[in-house]
Coordinates of C-alpha atoms and ligand atoms in Angstrom, one line a residue:
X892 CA 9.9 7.8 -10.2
X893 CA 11.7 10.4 -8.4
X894 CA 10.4 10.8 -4.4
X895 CA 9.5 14.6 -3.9
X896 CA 11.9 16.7 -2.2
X897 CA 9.6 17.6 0.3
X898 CA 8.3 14.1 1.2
X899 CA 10.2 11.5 3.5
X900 CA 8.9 8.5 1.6
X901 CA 6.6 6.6 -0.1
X902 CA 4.0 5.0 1.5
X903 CA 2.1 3.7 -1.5
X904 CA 2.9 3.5 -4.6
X905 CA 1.6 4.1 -8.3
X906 CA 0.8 0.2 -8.5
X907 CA -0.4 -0.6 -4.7
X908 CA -3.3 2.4 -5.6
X909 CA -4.1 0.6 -8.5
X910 CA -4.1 -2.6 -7.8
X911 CA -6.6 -1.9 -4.8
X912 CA -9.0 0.7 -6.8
X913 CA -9.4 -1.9 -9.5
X914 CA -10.0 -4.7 -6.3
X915 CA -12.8 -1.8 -4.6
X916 CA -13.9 -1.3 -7.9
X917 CA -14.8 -4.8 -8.7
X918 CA -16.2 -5.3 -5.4
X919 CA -18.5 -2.5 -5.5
X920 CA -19.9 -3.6 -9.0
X921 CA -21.0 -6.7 -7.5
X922 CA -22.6 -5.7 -4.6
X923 CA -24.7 -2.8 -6.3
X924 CA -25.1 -5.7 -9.3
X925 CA -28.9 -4.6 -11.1
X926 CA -28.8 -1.2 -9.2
X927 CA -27.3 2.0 -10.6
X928 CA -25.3 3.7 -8.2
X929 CA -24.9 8.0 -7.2
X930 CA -21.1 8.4 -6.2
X931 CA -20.7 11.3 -4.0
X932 CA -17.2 12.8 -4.3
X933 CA -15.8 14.5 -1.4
X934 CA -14.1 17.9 -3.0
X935 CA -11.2 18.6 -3.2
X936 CA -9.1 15.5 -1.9
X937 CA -11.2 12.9 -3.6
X938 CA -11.6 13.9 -7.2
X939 CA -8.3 11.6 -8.3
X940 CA -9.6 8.1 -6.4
X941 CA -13.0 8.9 -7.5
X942 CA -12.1 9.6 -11.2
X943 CA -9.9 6.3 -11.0
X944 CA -12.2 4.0 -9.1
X945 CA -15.3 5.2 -10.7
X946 CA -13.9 3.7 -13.9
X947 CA -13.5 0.5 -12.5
X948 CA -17.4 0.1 -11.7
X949 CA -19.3 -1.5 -14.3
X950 CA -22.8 -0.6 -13.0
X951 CA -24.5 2.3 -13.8
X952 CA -23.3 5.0 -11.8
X953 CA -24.0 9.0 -11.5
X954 CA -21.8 11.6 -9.9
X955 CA -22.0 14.5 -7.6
X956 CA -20.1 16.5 -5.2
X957 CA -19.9 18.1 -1.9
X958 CA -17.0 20.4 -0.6
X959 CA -17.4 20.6 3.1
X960 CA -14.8 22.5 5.5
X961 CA -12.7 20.3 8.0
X962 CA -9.4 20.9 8.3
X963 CA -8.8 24.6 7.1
X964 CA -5.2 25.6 6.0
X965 CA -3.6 24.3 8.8
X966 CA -2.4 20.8 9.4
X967 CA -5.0 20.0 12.5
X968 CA -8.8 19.5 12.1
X969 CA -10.4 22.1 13.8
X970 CA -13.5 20.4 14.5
X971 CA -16.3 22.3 12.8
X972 CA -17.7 20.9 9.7
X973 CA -19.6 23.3 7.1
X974 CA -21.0 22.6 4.2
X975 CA -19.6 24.7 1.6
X976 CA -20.9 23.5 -1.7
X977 CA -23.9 21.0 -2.0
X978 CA -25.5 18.3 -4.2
X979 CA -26.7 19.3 -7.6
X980 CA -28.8 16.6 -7.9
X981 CA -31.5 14.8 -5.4
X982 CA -30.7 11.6 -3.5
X983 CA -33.8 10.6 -2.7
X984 CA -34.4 7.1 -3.7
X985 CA -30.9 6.4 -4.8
X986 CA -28.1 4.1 -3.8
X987 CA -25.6 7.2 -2.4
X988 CA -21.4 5.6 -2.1
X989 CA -19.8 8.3 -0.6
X990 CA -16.0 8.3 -1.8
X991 CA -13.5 10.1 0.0
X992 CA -9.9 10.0 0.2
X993 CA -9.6 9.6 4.1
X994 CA -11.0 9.1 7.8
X995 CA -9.3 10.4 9.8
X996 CA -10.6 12.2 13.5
X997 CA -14.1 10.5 11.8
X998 CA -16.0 14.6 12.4
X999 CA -16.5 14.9 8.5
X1000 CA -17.3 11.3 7.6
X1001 CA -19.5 11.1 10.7
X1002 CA -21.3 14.2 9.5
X1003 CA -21.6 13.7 5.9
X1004 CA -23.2 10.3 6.8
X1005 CA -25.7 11.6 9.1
X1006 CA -26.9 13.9 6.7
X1007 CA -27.2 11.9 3.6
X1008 CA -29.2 9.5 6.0
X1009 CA -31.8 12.0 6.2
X1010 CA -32.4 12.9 2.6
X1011 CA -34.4 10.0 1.9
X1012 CA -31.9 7.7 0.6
X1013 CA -32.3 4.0 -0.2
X1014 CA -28.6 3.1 1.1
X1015 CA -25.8 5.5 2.2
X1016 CA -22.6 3.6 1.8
X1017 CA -18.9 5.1 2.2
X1018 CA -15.8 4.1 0.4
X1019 CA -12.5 5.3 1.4
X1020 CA -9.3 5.3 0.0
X1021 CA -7.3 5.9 3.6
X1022 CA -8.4 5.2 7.0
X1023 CA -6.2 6.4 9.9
X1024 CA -7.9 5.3 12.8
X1025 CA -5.0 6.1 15.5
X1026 CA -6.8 9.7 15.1
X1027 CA -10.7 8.4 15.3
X1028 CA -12.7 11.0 17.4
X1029 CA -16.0 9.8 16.2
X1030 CA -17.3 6.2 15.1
X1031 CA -17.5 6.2 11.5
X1032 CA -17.7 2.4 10.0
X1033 CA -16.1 2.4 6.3
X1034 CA -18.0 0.2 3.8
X1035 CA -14.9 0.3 1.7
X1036 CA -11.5 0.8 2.8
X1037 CA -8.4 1.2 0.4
X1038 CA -5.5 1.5 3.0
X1039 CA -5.2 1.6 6.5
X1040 CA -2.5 3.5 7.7
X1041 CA -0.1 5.0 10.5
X1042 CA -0.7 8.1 12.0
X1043 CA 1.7 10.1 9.4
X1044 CA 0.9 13.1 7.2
X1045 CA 0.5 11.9 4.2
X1046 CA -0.3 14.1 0.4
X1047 CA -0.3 13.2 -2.7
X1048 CA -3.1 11.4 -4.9
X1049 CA -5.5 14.3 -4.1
X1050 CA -4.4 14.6 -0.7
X1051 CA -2.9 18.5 0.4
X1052 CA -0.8 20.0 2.6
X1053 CA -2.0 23.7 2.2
X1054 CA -3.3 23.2 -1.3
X1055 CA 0.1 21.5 -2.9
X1056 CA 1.2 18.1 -3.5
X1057 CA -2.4 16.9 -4.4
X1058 CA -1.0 15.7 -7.9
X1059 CA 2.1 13.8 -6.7
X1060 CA 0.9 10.0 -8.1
X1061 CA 1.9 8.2 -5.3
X1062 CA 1.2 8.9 -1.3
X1063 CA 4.1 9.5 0.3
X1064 CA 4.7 11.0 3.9
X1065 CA 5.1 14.5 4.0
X1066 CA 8.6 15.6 5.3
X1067 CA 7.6 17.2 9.4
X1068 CA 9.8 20.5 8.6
X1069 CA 7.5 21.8 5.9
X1070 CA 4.3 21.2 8.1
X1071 CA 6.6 22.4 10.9
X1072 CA 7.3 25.3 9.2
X1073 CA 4.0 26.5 8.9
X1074 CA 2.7 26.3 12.6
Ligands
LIG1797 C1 -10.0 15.8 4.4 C2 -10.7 14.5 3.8 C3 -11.9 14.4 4.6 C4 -11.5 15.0 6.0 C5 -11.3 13.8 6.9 O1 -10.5 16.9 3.7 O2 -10.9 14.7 2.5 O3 -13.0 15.2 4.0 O4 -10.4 15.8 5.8 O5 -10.9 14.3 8.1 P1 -11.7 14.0 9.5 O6 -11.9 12.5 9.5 O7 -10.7 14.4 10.5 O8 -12.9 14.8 9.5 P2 -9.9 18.4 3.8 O9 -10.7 19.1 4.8 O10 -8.4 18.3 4.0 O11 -10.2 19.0 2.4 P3 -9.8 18.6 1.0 O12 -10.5 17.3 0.6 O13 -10.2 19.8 0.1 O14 -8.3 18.4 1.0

């Protein structure tokens, strides 16, 4: 497949992704083996590894969401984490795996983690398909980690620059003149 005009290359392609969400998938299944699971997706940026890698875990599982503001439109987190849309369903008493498509200063992840925590849980656990710890402003420790990788922008497989490029297959490295553009 064609790389996208406006990206610089591909970091990982159609294959690495699925190769590894079949490998988190699998491992996953075994650890929650006899349990049934409540996969928290992380709107909008991980709706395409959770819809992948949640059919690649053979345990019971249910799903809900959270969006939750981080970065805003522009290509730096500003910090401030909100809750904008919130769990349907209780998680008291369940097995919670956070899925989300990447850590990167840690403020959301960090967040999000404390806060399940105090819902009553049995286990809070986070998967993640990306980690970019060059960036890390808080400790967040990753139960599951896809990919760790360079401090680059990267889009594609749910992940935006300014709402686009979240269905490009692959992850690729966003060309710095369209984010440079935009500052
Ligand atoms: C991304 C990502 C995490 C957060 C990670 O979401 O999905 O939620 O940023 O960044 P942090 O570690 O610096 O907190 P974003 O705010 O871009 O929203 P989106 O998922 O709708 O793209």
């Amino acid at each position: 497949m064609e790389i996208h005009p406006d990206c610089e290359r591909i970091l990982l392609s159609e294959g690495d992704i699925r190769k590894r969400v079949v490998e988190l998938g699998r491992q996953i299944s075994l650890d929650y083996a006899g349990k049934e699971l409540m996969a928290v997706g992380i709107l909008k940026g991980a709706m395409i590894f959770l819809a992948d890698l949640v059919r690649n875990i053979t345990v019971p599982t249910r799903l809900d969401f959270m969006a939750v503001s981080s970065y805003g439109l522009s290509a730096y987190s500003s910090g401030e984490v909100r809750i904008l849309k919130d769990l349907d369903q209780s998680v008291e008493g369940c097995h919670v795996l956070i899925v989300e498509d990447i850590v990167d200063t840690g403020l959301t992840l960090n967040y999000l983690l404390g806060n399940l925590k105090s819902r009553g849980p049995a286990s809070v656990k986070l998967c993640a398909l990306l980690d970019k710890p060059s960036r890390r402003v808080l400790p967040v420790e990753i139960d599951y980690n896809g990919f760790t990788i360079p401090d680059e922008f990267v889009v594609g497989y749910g992940l935006d620059y300014n709402e686009r490029y979240r269905n490009l297959p692959q992850i690729m490295v966003l060309s710095p003149r369209v984010y440079k553009k935009g500052e």
